[in-house]
Amino acid sequence: MQRFRTVVAAVTLAVAAAASLTACGDDADEGASGAKVLKLWHYEGETSAMGVAWDKAIEVFKQEHPGVEVRFERKAFEQIQQNAGMIINSSEGPDVMEYNKGNATAGLLSKQGLLTDLTAEATKRGWDKTLSPSLQTTARYDDKGVMGSGNWYGVPNYGEYVMVYYNKDLFDKNGVKVPTTFDELTAAMDTFVAKGVTPLGTAGAEYPAGQLFYQLALARADRAFVDNYQLYKNPVDFKADPLKYGADTFAEWVKKGYVGKGTASAKAEDMGTAFIAGKTPMIVSGSWWYGRFKAEMKANWDSFLFPGNKLHAGSSGNIWVVPATSKAKDLAYDFIDITMRPEIQALIGNNGGVPVSADPSKITDPKDKKLIENFNAISSTDGLAFYPDWPVPGYYDVLVSGFQGLINQSKSPDQVLDAIAKPYDEGVAEIKRG
Amino acid sequence: MAATDALVTRGDTDPKGRRGPRRRRGDAGYWLYLLPGAVLFALVIGGPLLFTGYLSLTRWSGIGDPTFVGLENYQRLLDDTVFWQSFRNTLAMIVAMVVVPTVVGLVLAAVLFDTIGRRFKPRTANALRAAFYLPQVLPVVVAGIVWGWILRPDGALNGLLDAVGLGALTHDWLGDPDTALPAVMGVMIWVQIGYPVVVFMAALQRVDPELYEAAEIDGAGWARRFRAITLPQIRPETFVVALTCTIAAMKVFGPIYALTRGGPENATNVPSYFAYYTFFKKLQVGYGSAISTVLTLIIVVVALLFIRAQHRAERRDGSA
């Protein structure tokens, strides 16, 4: 029996020791004020536009804060997406961190009091002037964690938007002119169909189909619709335009052969690689493809904004947040401010990204310049309409499932609208319940 | 073992000579060996299981404090068509991961052992066994991605159909709600088949070869030997295979995640993916926990029924 007690005592001691070690951490070198360490996390690739720009920002920060150590850790997107709440609720979190914008992510953390209110800093440092109203939407959250109003809890410094990419060589070969209106776009697609070419690449198993539907709906939408749909200002009728128009037109495009019927199970990557390989004349997708097409595509290509639309799917990029537990908040604000400076913004632009406040004259590559000019044109006219899956958590899969039904024609537009309306209404009710 | 010995000795010298205390005290020694496993079980399975049960009675987004809502999540489950569809799809998974592999595995194992193993060199049977087992060695997500390539509209299967003049049969196999579930079932049969083959062949190694030889001398054909010798001899392994595969089918997740994410239109959704989606994507932790709890309870009940059936069969065999 004595041995049994010894084993129990040893196990208890080991568990207690492990627990106390976990609780201690290694923060002994950081003071509560006058911090000498800035812990910084983000999840951008080393060679991506933002990765390059933020490396430079860290360098500038070090020059301007001699004696402050920057502890940078590159995290995986999923790692932060799934664990942010737990991480920043502990003493192990960073002082400044890149985080996903939106109600289900930054909104949720702000509602729980886990993020620092940056309103005073935004005014003091002029971020509220640099960022257009539609870019500010993802920076501000109300007390229910709903974006678009309330205090600042994040700062975006790059953007993204959806456009039409086209293969110039295929257009020339088939005698198709670059469309400037919606009618010209459908006429161009008719020409391709008549020649046996499916004009528009898409992917039903991931975001492209939903974004195409949203672009079509936005053709009949105004800012009030976007506010109702994304910010729940008023109830949304899914059986009325613009959503009805979006679903009907999508179904019509499938019937007319503008969109391949066999793309219900295709992934975004399939759509992109088919475009790169010169198999598809056009795709409707986001600015995140830009750098890759520049690097990998052999055929001549270019892009234009979705013809006729004043509103476009797009938003700020992810945001810098300062966890409430940060011990070096002033240093975190300084770092965010550096990333907003013209030289860092230009670096994002010159590496294929979309800076939020870059001077196009500082962008050397004509293609990059066009990307940024188009973004500035949308952003300055309050034309960013966010993404269709944003309103409620888990809506992405609902839309994917719905539009797969339209692509393979197993569902009518009305049935799809019903299928996507119910989870939307339930999700909004859940959010409003708080 | 001094402590245990001492207990046993005290039990032996019980003045009234009762056996009860001796057995109880003797058993206490075994508990010591069970302790590490019990502690691990409590920490890794028991604790989280109880906590999941508690969370299923709350509304919670994963951050902040959960709100206690009683049985609300379970009431919601009863009206949730996706939940019921996911369980219907589980039945299809049981067919694909238990019924077909077990039946085909039995026949394959018997053919490999009784025919190929005896007529050719054992190496041939071993090579074939390894070939059948190969999909089990592949990480299931890798297998899922590769099958995704094969089944996609411009994938290898449609290419093959085109090449042999059956272009009319080409299809978006995973994109059509009518074909997605059968396609996933086909992949799962391919993944699962090696497991029963290997287990049944190992079981056949312990069958006395004289039984087969005697049957053959008596003129029993392959089918007769299979029915009269193979099936009864490897019944315990059949139970094990059926039980483990049924549990695997009920909690299948990886292949669904890699192949279809439950789509199109929930045609391939299963309870574990539905729970994951509700938990991590919709951030409805309470509701996701209710789905997981129901799934766990069903798996436990099914496992108990299997074990009971196995005991009954063993008792019957013992008394026969």
PDB file of C-alpha atoms in Angstrom, chain A residues 132-377:
ATOM      1  CA  SER A 132     -12.029  55.698 -46.593  1.00  0.00           C
ATOM      2  CA  PRO A 133     -15.432  54.956 -44.984  1.00  0.00           C
ATOM      3  CA  SER A 134     -15.717  51.527 -46.593  1.00  0.00           C
ATOM      4  CA  LEU A 135     -12.217  50.628 -45.385  1.00  0.00           C
ATOM      5  CA  GLN A 136     -13.077  51.832 -41.884  1.00  0.00           C
ATOM      6  CA  THR A 137     -16.010  49.416 -41.788  1.00  0.00           C
ATOM      7  CA  THR A 138     -13.770  46.489 -40.882  1.00  0.00           C
ATOM      8  CA  ALA A 139     -11.858  48.546 -38.320  1.00  0.00           C
ATOM      9  CA  ARG A 140     -14.821  49.548 -36.169  1.00  0.00           C
ATOM     10  CA  TYR A 141     -17.120  47.318 -34.119  1.00  0.00           C
ATOM     11  CA  ASP A 142     -20.118  48.125 -31.921  1.00  0.00           C
ATOM     12  CA  ASP A 143     -20.780  46.656 -28.486  1.00  0.00           C
ATOM     13  CA  LYS A 144     -22.339  43.540 -30.085  1.00  0.00           C
ATOM     14  CA  GLY A 145     -19.214  42.992 -32.177  1.00  0.00           C
ATOM     15  CA  VAL A 146     -20.910  44.067 -35.418  1.00  0.00           C
ATOM     16  CA  MET A 147     -18.613  45.897 -37.817  1.00  0.00           C
ATOM     17  CA  GLY A 148     -19.256  49.291 -39.369  1.00  0.00           C
ATOM     18  CA  SER A 149     -19.770  51.516 -36.357  1.00  0.00           C
ATOM     19  CA  GLY A 150     -18.540  51.994 -32.824  1.00  0.00           C
ATOM     20  CA  ASN A 151     -14.969  52.063 -31.603  1.00  0.00           C
ATOM     21  CA  TRP A 152     -11.817  51.255 -33.536  1.00  0.00           C
ATOM     22  CA  TYR A 153     -10.445  47.835 -32.689  1.00  0.00           C
ATOM     23  CA  GLY A 154      -8.230  47.276 -35.715  1.00  0.00           C
ATOM     24  CA  VAL A 155      -6.322  49.075 -38.425  1.00  0.00           C
ATOM     25  CA  PRO A 156      -6.180  47.785 -42.002  1.00  0.00           C
ATOM     26  CA  ASN A 157      -3.311  48.878 -44.201  1.00  0.00           C
ATOM     27  CA  TYR A 158      -3.905  46.934 -47.378  1.00  0.00           C
ATOM     28  CA  GLY A 159      -6.964  46.146 -49.440  1.00  0.00           C
ATOM     29  CA  GLU A 160      -8.419  43.677 -51.934  1.00  0.00           C
ATOM     30  CA  TYR A 161     -11.189  43.679 -54.513  1.00  0.00           C
ATOM     31  CA  VAL A 162     -12.819  41.516 -57.146  1.00  0.00           C
ATOM     32  CA  MET A 163     -12.349  42.226 -60.853  1.00  0.00           C
ATOM     33  CA  VAL A 164     -12.553  40.479 -64.225  1.00  0.00           C
ATOM     34  CA  TYR A 165      -9.264  38.995 -65.429  1.00  0.00           C
ATOM     35  CA  TYR A 166      -9.082  38.264 -69.146  1.00  0.00           C
ATOM     36  CA  ASN A 167      -6.719  36.512 -71.517  1.00  0.00           C
ATOM     37  CA  LYS A 168      -5.829  39.061 -74.232  1.00  0.00           C
ATOM     38  CA  ASP A 169      -4.541  36.382 -76.597  1.00  0.00           C
ATOM     39  CA  LEU A 170      -7.826  34.430 -76.478  1.00  0.00           C
ATOM     40  CA  PHE A 171      -9.808  37.658 -76.949  1.00  0.00           C
ATOM     41  CA  ASP A 172      -7.714  38.544 -80.032  1.00  0.00           C
ATOM     42  CA  LYS A 173      -7.858  35.009 -81.442  1.00  0.00           C
ATOM     43  CA  ASN A 174     -11.663  34.956 -81.215  1.00  0.00           C
ATOM     44  CA  GLY A 175     -12.144  38.554 -82.335  1.00  0.00           C
ATOM     45  CA  VAL A 176     -13.631  39.699 -79.018  1.00  0.00           C
ATOM     46  CA  LYS A 177     -13.309  43.298 -77.821  1.00  0.00           C
ATOM     47  CA  VAL A 178     -12.752  44.130 -74.164  1.00  0.00           C
ATOM     48  CA  PRO A 179     -16.235  44.916 -72.767  1.00  0.00           C
ATOM     49  CA  THR A 180     -16.925  48.222 -71.061  1.00  0.00           C
ATOM     50  CA  THR A 181     -20.632  47.672 -70.313  1.00  0.00           C
ATOM     51  CA  PHE A 182     -22.666  44.757 -68.982  1.00  0.00           C
ATOM     52  CA  ASP A 183     -24.281  44.249 -72.416  1.00  0.00           C
ATOM     53  CA  GLU A 184     -20.885  44.162 -74.084  1.00  0.00           C
ATOM     54  CA  LEU A 185     -19.788  41.586 -71.513  1.00  0.00           C
ATOM     55  CA  THR A 186     -22.693  39.262 -72.372  1.00  0.00           C
ATOM     56  CA  ALA A 187     -22.117  39.881 -76.102  1.00  0.00           C
ATOM     57  CA  ALA A 188     -18.459  38.923 -75.664  1.00  0.00           C
ATOM     58  CA  MET A 189     -19.489  35.738 -73.863  1.00  0.00           C
ATOM     59  CA  ASP A 190     -21.995  34.915 -76.633  1.00  0.00           C
ATOM     60  CA  THR A 191     -19.166  35.156 -79.165  1.00  0.00           C
ATOM     61  CA  PHE A 192     -17.020  32.724 -77.177  1.00  0.00           C
ATOM     62  CA  VAL A 193     -19.937  30.294 -76.724  1.00  0.00           C
ATOM     63  CA  ALA A 194     -20.639  30.386 -80.469  1.00  0.00           C
ATOM     64  CA  LYS A 195     -17.025  29.344 -81.032  1.00  0.00           C
ATOM     65  CA  GLY A 196     -17.321  26.468 -78.575  1.00  0.00           C
ATOM     66  CA  VAL A 197     -15.327  28.140 -75.789  1.00  0.00           C
ATOM     67  CA  THR A 198     -16.709  28.418 -72.247  1.00  0.00           C
ATOM     68  CA  PRO A 199     -16.022  32.098 -71.587  1.00  0.00           C
ATOM     69  CA  LEU A 200     -16.075  32.299 -67.803  1.00  0.00           C
ATOM     70  CA  GLY A 201     -14.081  30.081 -65.471  1.00  0.00           C
ATOM     71  CA  THR A 202     -15.487  29.545 -61.989  1.00  0.00           C
ATOM     72  CA  ALA A 203     -15.327  27.108 -59.096  1.00  0.00           C
ATOM     73  CA  GLY A 204     -18.422  25.825 -57.312  1.00  0.00           C
ATOM     74  CA  ALA A 205     -16.690  24.093 -54.417  1.00  0.00           C
ATOM     75  CA  GLU A 206     -15.112  27.306 -53.115  1.00  0.00           C
ATOM     76  CA  TYR A 207     -15.580  31.077 -53.010  1.00  0.00           C
ATOM     77  CA  PRO A 208     -15.546  32.031 -56.755  1.00  0.00           C
ATOM     78  CA  ALA A 209     -19.167  31.054 -57.494  1.00  0.00           C
ATOM     79  CA  GLY A 210     -20.475  33.004 -54.504  1.00  0.00           C
ATOM     80  CA  GLN A 211     -18.439  36.048 -55.483  1.00  0.00           C
ATOM     81  CA  LEU A 212     -19.735  35.904 -59.068  1.00  0.00           C
ATOM     82  CA  PHE A 213     -23.309  35.771 -57.720  1.00  0.00           C
ATOM     83  CA  TYR A 214     -22.554  38.744 -55.459  1.00  0.00           C
ATOM     84  CA  GLN A 215     -21.023  40.762 -58.312  1.00  0.00           C
ATOM     85  CA  LEU A 216     -24.208  40.131 -60.334  1.00  0.00           C
ATOM     86  CA  ALA A 217     -26.404  41.117 -57.398  1.00  0.00           C
ATOM     87  CA  LEU A 218     -24.345  44.276 -56.825  1.00  0.00           C
ATOM     88  CA  ALA A 219     -25.245  45.375 -60.372  1.00  0.00           C
ATOM     89  CA  ARG A 220     -28.710  46.156 -58.946  1.00  0.00           C
ATOM     90  CA  ALA A 221     -27.588  47.183 -55.438  1.00  0.00           C
ATOM     91  CA  ASP A 222     -26.885  50.408 -53.600  1.00  0.00           C
ATOM     92  CA  ARG A 223     -25.097  51.193 -50.351  1.00  0.00           C
ATOM     93  CA  ALA A 224     -28.348  50.786 -48.393  1.00  0.00           C
ATOM     94  CA  PHE A 225     -28.556  47.147 -49.548  1.00  0.00           C
ATOM     95  CA  VAL A 226     -24.937  46.524 -48.522  1.00  0.00           C
ATOM     96  CA  ASP A 227     -25.615  48.077 -45.104  1.00  0.00           C
ATOM     97  CA  ASN A 228     -28.740  45.947 -44.685  1.00  0.00           C
ATOM     98  CA  TYR A 229     -27.079  42.724 -45.849  1.00  0.00           C
ATOM     99  CA  GLN A 230     -23.722  43.149 -44.141  1.00  0.00           C
ATOM    100  CA  LEU A 231     -24.536  45.343 -41.140  1.00  0.00           C
ATOM    101  CA  TYR A 232     -28.157  44.200 -40.467  1.00  0.00           C
ATOM    102  CA  LYS A 233     -29.546  47.728 -40.586  1.00  0.00           C
ATOM    103  CA  ASN A 234     -32.838  46.407 -42.032  1.00  0.00           C
ATOM    104  CA  PRO A 235     -34.138  42.934 -42.879  1.00  0.00           C
ATOM    105  CA  VAL A 236     -33.078  41.579 -46.279  1.00  0.00           C
ATOM    106  CA  ASP A 237     -35.625  40.092 -48.679  1.00  0.00           C
ATOM    107  CA  PHE A 238     -33.834  37.325 -50.545  1.00  0.00           C
ATOM    108  CA  LYS A 239     -36.719  36.930 -53.001  1.00  0.00           C
ATOM    109  CA  ALA A 240     -36.331  40.509 -54.235  1.00  0.00           C
ATOM    110  CA  ASP A 241     -33.617  42.261 -56.207  1.00  0.00           C
ATOM    111  CA  PRO A 242     -30.700  42.580 -55.976  1.00  0.00           C
ATOM    112  CA  LEU A 243     -30.249  39.012 -54.617  1.00  0.00           C
ATOM    113  CA  LYS A 244     -33.005  37.606 -56.832  1.00  0.00           C
ATOM    114  CA  TYR A 245     -31.443  39.245 -59.868  1.00  0.00           C
ATOM    115  CA  GLY A 246     -28.063  37.802 -58.886  1.00  0.00           C
ATOM    116  CA  ALA A 247     -29.380  34.233 -58.573  1.00  0.00           C
ATOM    117  CA  ASP A 248     -31.579  34.428 -61.706  1.00  0.00           C
ATOM    118  CA  THR A 249     -28.745  35.832 -63.818  1.00  0.00           C
ATOM    119  CA  PHE A 250     -26.295  33.268 -62.470  1.00  0.00           C
ATOM    120  CA  ALA A 251     -28.695  30.453 -63.451  1.00  0.00           C
ATOM    121  CA  GLU A 252     -29.198  32.045 -66.873  1.00  0.00           C
ATOM    122  CA  TRP A 253     -25.439  32.247 -67.397  1.00  0.00           C
ATOM    123  CA  VAL A 254     -25.142  28.534 -66.617  1.00  0.00           C
ATOM    124  CA  LYS A 255     -27.966  27.711 -69.074  1.00  0.00           C
ATOM    125  CA  LYS A 256     -26.408  29.844 -71.802  1.00  0.00           C
ATOM    126  CA  GLY A 257     -23.075  28.103 -71.312  1.00  0.00           C
ATOM    127  CA  TYR A 258     -21.222  31.190 -70.064  1.00  0.00           C
ATOM    128  CA  VAL A 259     -20.245  29.158 -67.011  1.00  0.00           C
ATOM    129  CA  GLY A 260     -19.160  25.536 -67.342  1.00  0.00           C
ATOM    130  CA  LYS A 261     -21.777  23.090 -65.999  1.00  0.00           C
ATOM    131  CA  GLY A 262     -18.994  20.795 -64.811  1.00  0.00           C
ATOM    132  CA  THR A 263     -17.487  23.250 -62.357  1.00  0.00           C
ATOM    133  CA  ALA A 264     -19.638  22.482 -59.308  1.00  0.00           C
ATOM    134  CA  SER A 265     -16.857  20.491 -57.666  1.00  0.00           C
ATOM    135  CA  ALA A 266     -13.995  22.665 -58.935  1.00  0.00           C
ATOM    136  CA  LYS A 267     -11.828  24.516 -56.409  1.00  0.00           C
ATOM    137  CA  ALA A 268     -10.548  28.083 -56.739  1.00  0.00           C
ATOM    138  CA  GLU A 269      -7.111  26.698 -57.522  1.00  0.00           C
ATOM    139  CA  ASP A 270      -8.580  24.741 -60.479  1.00  0.00           C
ATOM    140  CA  MET A 271     -10.130  27.930 -61.809  1.00  0.00           C
ATOM    141  CA  GLY A 272      -6.868  29.870 -61.414  1.00  0.00           C
ATOM    142  CA  THR A 273      -4.642  27.241 -62.973  1.00  0.00           C
ATOM    143  CA  ALA A 274      -7.041  26.829 -65.933  1.00  0.00           C
ATOM    144  CA  PHE A 275      -6.805  30.594 -66.491  1.00  0.00           C
ATOM    145  CA  ILE A 276      -3.007  30.534 -66.174  1.00  0.00           C
ATOM    146  CA  ALA A 277      -2.859  27.657 -68.657  1.00  0.00           C
ATOM    147  CA  GLY A 278      -4.845  29.730 -71.183  1.00  0.00           C
ATOM    148  CA  LYS A 279      -7.881  27.411 -71.114  1.00  0.00           C
ATOM    149  CA  THR A 280     -10.332  30.087 -69.933  1.00  0.00           C
ATOM    150  CA  PRO A 281     -10.802  33.546 -71.477  1.00  0.00           C
ATOM    151  CA  MET A 282     -12.132  35.208 -68.291  1.00  0.00           C
ATOM    152  CA  ILE A 283     -12.495  34.736 -64.562  1.00  0.00           C
ATOM    153  CA  VAL A 284     -14.172  36.948 -61.962  1.00  0.00           C
ATOM    154  CA  SER A 285     -11.957  36.894 -58.911  1.00  0.00           C
ATOM    155  CA  GLY A 286      -9.889  38.870 -56.451  1.00  0.00           C
ATOM    156  CA  SER A 287      -6.733  40.934 -56.447  1.00  0.00           C
ATOM    157  CA  TRP A 288      -4.980  38.159 -54.521  1.00  0.00           C
ATOM    158  CA  TRP A 289      -4.363  36.409 -57.869  1.00  0.00           C
ATOM    159  CA  TYR A 290      -2.569  39.395 -59.362  1.00  0.00           C
ATOM    160  CA  GLY A 291       0.977  38.639 -58.282  1.00  0.00           C
ATOM    161  CA  ARG A 292       0.635  34.982 -59.236  1.00  0.00           C
ATOM    162  CA  PHE A 293      -0.658  35.728 -62.727  1.00  0.00           C
ATOM    163  CA  LYS A 294       2.200  38.197 -63.181  1.00  0.00           C
ATOM    164  CA  ALA A 295       4.697  35.557 -62.173  1.00  0.00           C
ATOM    165  CA  GLU A 296       3.269  32.456 -63.843  1.00  0.00           C
ATOM    166  CA  MET A 297       1.136  33.351 -66.849  1.00  0.00           C
ATOM    167  CA  LYS A 298       2.730  33.110 -70.271  1.00  0.00           C
ATOM    168  CA  ALA A 299      -0.216  34.490 -72.302  1.00  0.00           C
ATOM    169  CA  ASN A 300      -0.959  38.210 -72.321  1.00  0.00           C
ATOM    170  CA  TRP A 301      -3.542  39.125 -69.731  1.00  0.00           C
ATOM    171  CA  ASP A 302      -5.107  42.146 -68.176  1.00  0.00           C
ATOM    172  CA  SER A 303      -8.067  43.043 -65.988  1.00  0.00           C
ATOM    173  CA  PHE A 304     -11.077  45.345 -65.880  1.00  0.00           C
ATOM    174  CA  LEU A 305     -13.633  46.197 -63.233  1.00  0.00           C
ATOM    175  CA  PHE A 306     -16.922  44.279 -63.455  1.00  0.00           C
ATOM    176  CA  PRO A 307     -18.674  46.349 -66.161  1.00  0.00           C
ATOM    177  CA  GLY A 308     -21.446  48.665 -65.047  1.00  0.00           C
ATOM    178  CA  ASN A 309     -21.019  48.053 -61.288  1.00  0.00           C
ATOM    179  CA  LYS A 310     -20.538  50.889 -58.842  1.00  0.00           C
ATOM    180  CA  LEU A 311     -20.161  48.414 -56.008  1.00  0.00           C
ATOM    181  CA  HIS A 312     -17.603  45.638 -56.024  1.00  0.00           C
ATOM    182  CA  ALA A 313     -16.863  42.703 -53.736  1.00  0.00           C
ATOM    183  CA  GLY A 314     -13.811  43.708 -51.764  1.00  0.00           C
ATOM    184  CA  SER A 315     -12.657  45.162 -48.496  1.00  0.00           C
ATOM    185  CA  SER A 316      -9.725  46.089 -46.428  1.00  0.00           C
ATOM    186  CA  GLY A 317      -7.250  43.327 -45.908  1.00  0.00           C
ATOM    187  CA  ASN A 318      -6.785  41.841 -42.470  1.00  0.00           C
ATOM    188  CA  ILE A 319      -6.205  44.210 -39.599  1.00  0.00           C
ATOM    189  CA  TRP A 320      -3.640  44.989 -36.939  1.00  0.00           C
ATOM    190  CA  VAL A 321      -5.110  44.517 -33.484  1.00  0.00           C
ATOM    191  CA  VAL A 322      -3.641  45.228 -30.053  1.00  0.00           C
ATOM    192  CA  PRO A 323      -4.688  42.604 -27.491  1.00  0.00           C
ATOM    193  CA  ALA A 324      -6.055  44.054 -24.246  1.00  0.00           C
ATOM    194  CA  THR A 325      -3.353  42.095 -22.376  1.00  0.00           C
ATOM    195  CA  SER A 326      -0.524  43.821 -24.284  1.00  0.00           C
ATOM    196  CA  LYS A 327       2.186  45.219 -22.052  1.00  0.00           C
ATOM    197  CA  ALA A 328       3.628  47.446 -24.768  1.00  0.00           C
ATOM    198  CA  LYS A 329       0.617  49.235 -26.224  1.00  0.00           C
ATOM    199  CA  ASP A 330       2.425  52.469 -27.093  1.00  0.00           C
ATOM    200  CA  LEU A 331       5.048  50.512 -29.010  1.00  0.00           C
ATOM    201  CA  ALA A 332       2.264  48.617 -30.800  1.00  0.00           C
ATOM    202  CA  TYR A 333       0.617  51.904 -31.888  1.00  0.00           C
ATOM    203  CA  ASP A 334       3.997  53.160 -33.144  1.00  0.00           C
ATOM    204  CA  PHE A 335       4.458  50.012 -35.209  1.00  0.00           C
ATOM    205  CA  ILE A 336       0.983  50.244 -36.754  1.00  0.00           C
ATOM    206  CA  ASP A 337       1.658  53.880 -37.582  1.00  0.00           C
ATOM    207  CA  ILE A 338       4.875  52.952 -39.398  1.00  0.00           C
ATOM    208  CA  THR A 339       2.999  50.470 -41.603  1.00  0.00           C
ATOM    209  CA  MET A 340       0.717  53.340 -42.709  1.00  0.00           C
ATOM    210  CA  ARG A 341       3.611  55.528 -43.881  1.00  0.00           C
ATOM    211  CA  PRO A 342       3.896  56.269 -47.631  1.00  0.00           C
ATOM    212  CA  GLU A 343       7.189  54.398 -48.064  1.00  0.00           C
ATOM    213  CA  ILE A 344       5.809  51.204 -46.512  1.00  0.00           C
ATOM    214  CA  GLN A 345       2.541  51.586 -48.459  1.00  0.00           C
ATOM    215  CA  ALA A 346       4.543  51.997 -51.695  1.00  0.00           C
ATOM    216  CA  LEU A 347       6.473  48.842 -50.845  1.00  0.00           C
ATOM    217  CA  ILE A 348       3.190  46.893 -50.618  1.00  0.00           C
ATOM    218  CA  GLY A 349       2.183  48.331 -54.017  1.00  0.00           C
ATOM    219  CA  ASN A 350       5.519  47.615 -55.678  1.00  0.00           C
ATOM    220  CA  ASN A 351       5.355  43.982 -54.588  1.00  0.00           C
ATOM    221  CA  GLY A 352       1.952  43.198 -56.084  1.00  0.00           C
ATOM    222  CA  GLY A 353      -0.244  44.115 -53.111  1.00  0.00           C
ATOM    223  CA  VAL A 354      -2.976  46.717 -52.766  1.00  0.00           C
ATOM    224  CA  PRO A 355      -1.962  49.425 -50.290  1.00  0.00           C
ATOM    225  CA  VAL A 356      -4.747  51.484 -48.710  1.00  0.00           C
ATOM    226  CA  SER A 357      -3.131  54.864 -49.097  1.00  0.00           C
ATOM    227  CA  ALA A 358      -0.408  54.656 -51.704  1.00  0.00           C
ATOM    228  CA  ASP A 359       0.503  57.376 -54.160  1.00  0.00           C
ATOM    229  CA  PRO A 360       0.186  55.678 -57.602  1.00  0.00           C
ATOM    230  CA  SER A 361       3.045  57.829 -58.907  1.00  0.00           C
ATOM    231  CA  LYS A 362       5.366  55.941 -56.538  1.00  0.00           C
ATOM    232  CA  ILE A 363       4.433  52.601 -58.119  1.00  0.00           C
ATOM    233  CA  THR A 364       6.875  51.645 -60.847  1.00  0.00           C
ATOM    234  CA  ASP A 365       5.254  48.638 -62.608  1.00  0.00           C
ATOM    235  CA  PRO A 366       2.387  49.710 -64.944  1.00  0.00           C
ATOM    236  CA  LYS A 367       0.352  46.586 -64.076  1.00  0.00           C
ATOM    237  CA  ASP A 368       0.724  47.200 -60.327  1.00  0.00           C
ATOM    238  CA  LYS A 369      -0.138  50.837 -60.909  1.00  0.00           C
ATOM    239  CA  LYS A 370      -3.393  49.892 -62.642  1.00  0.00           C
ATOM    240  CA  LEU A 371      -4.292  47.496 -59.814  1.00  0.00           C
ATOM    241  CA  ILE A 372      -3.870  50.275 -57.264  1.00  0.00           C
ATOM    242  CA  GLU A 373      -5.569  52.967 -59.364  1.00  0.00           C
ATOM    243  CA  ASN A 374      -8.622  50.742 -59.766  1.00  0.00           C
ATOM    244  CA  PHE A 375      -8.682  50.063 -56.033  1.00  0.00           C
ATOM    245  CA  ASN A 376      -8.355  53.765 -55.235  1.00  0.00           C
ATOM    246  CA  ALA A 377     -11.199  54.495 -57.673  1.00  0.00           C
TER     247      ALA A 377
END
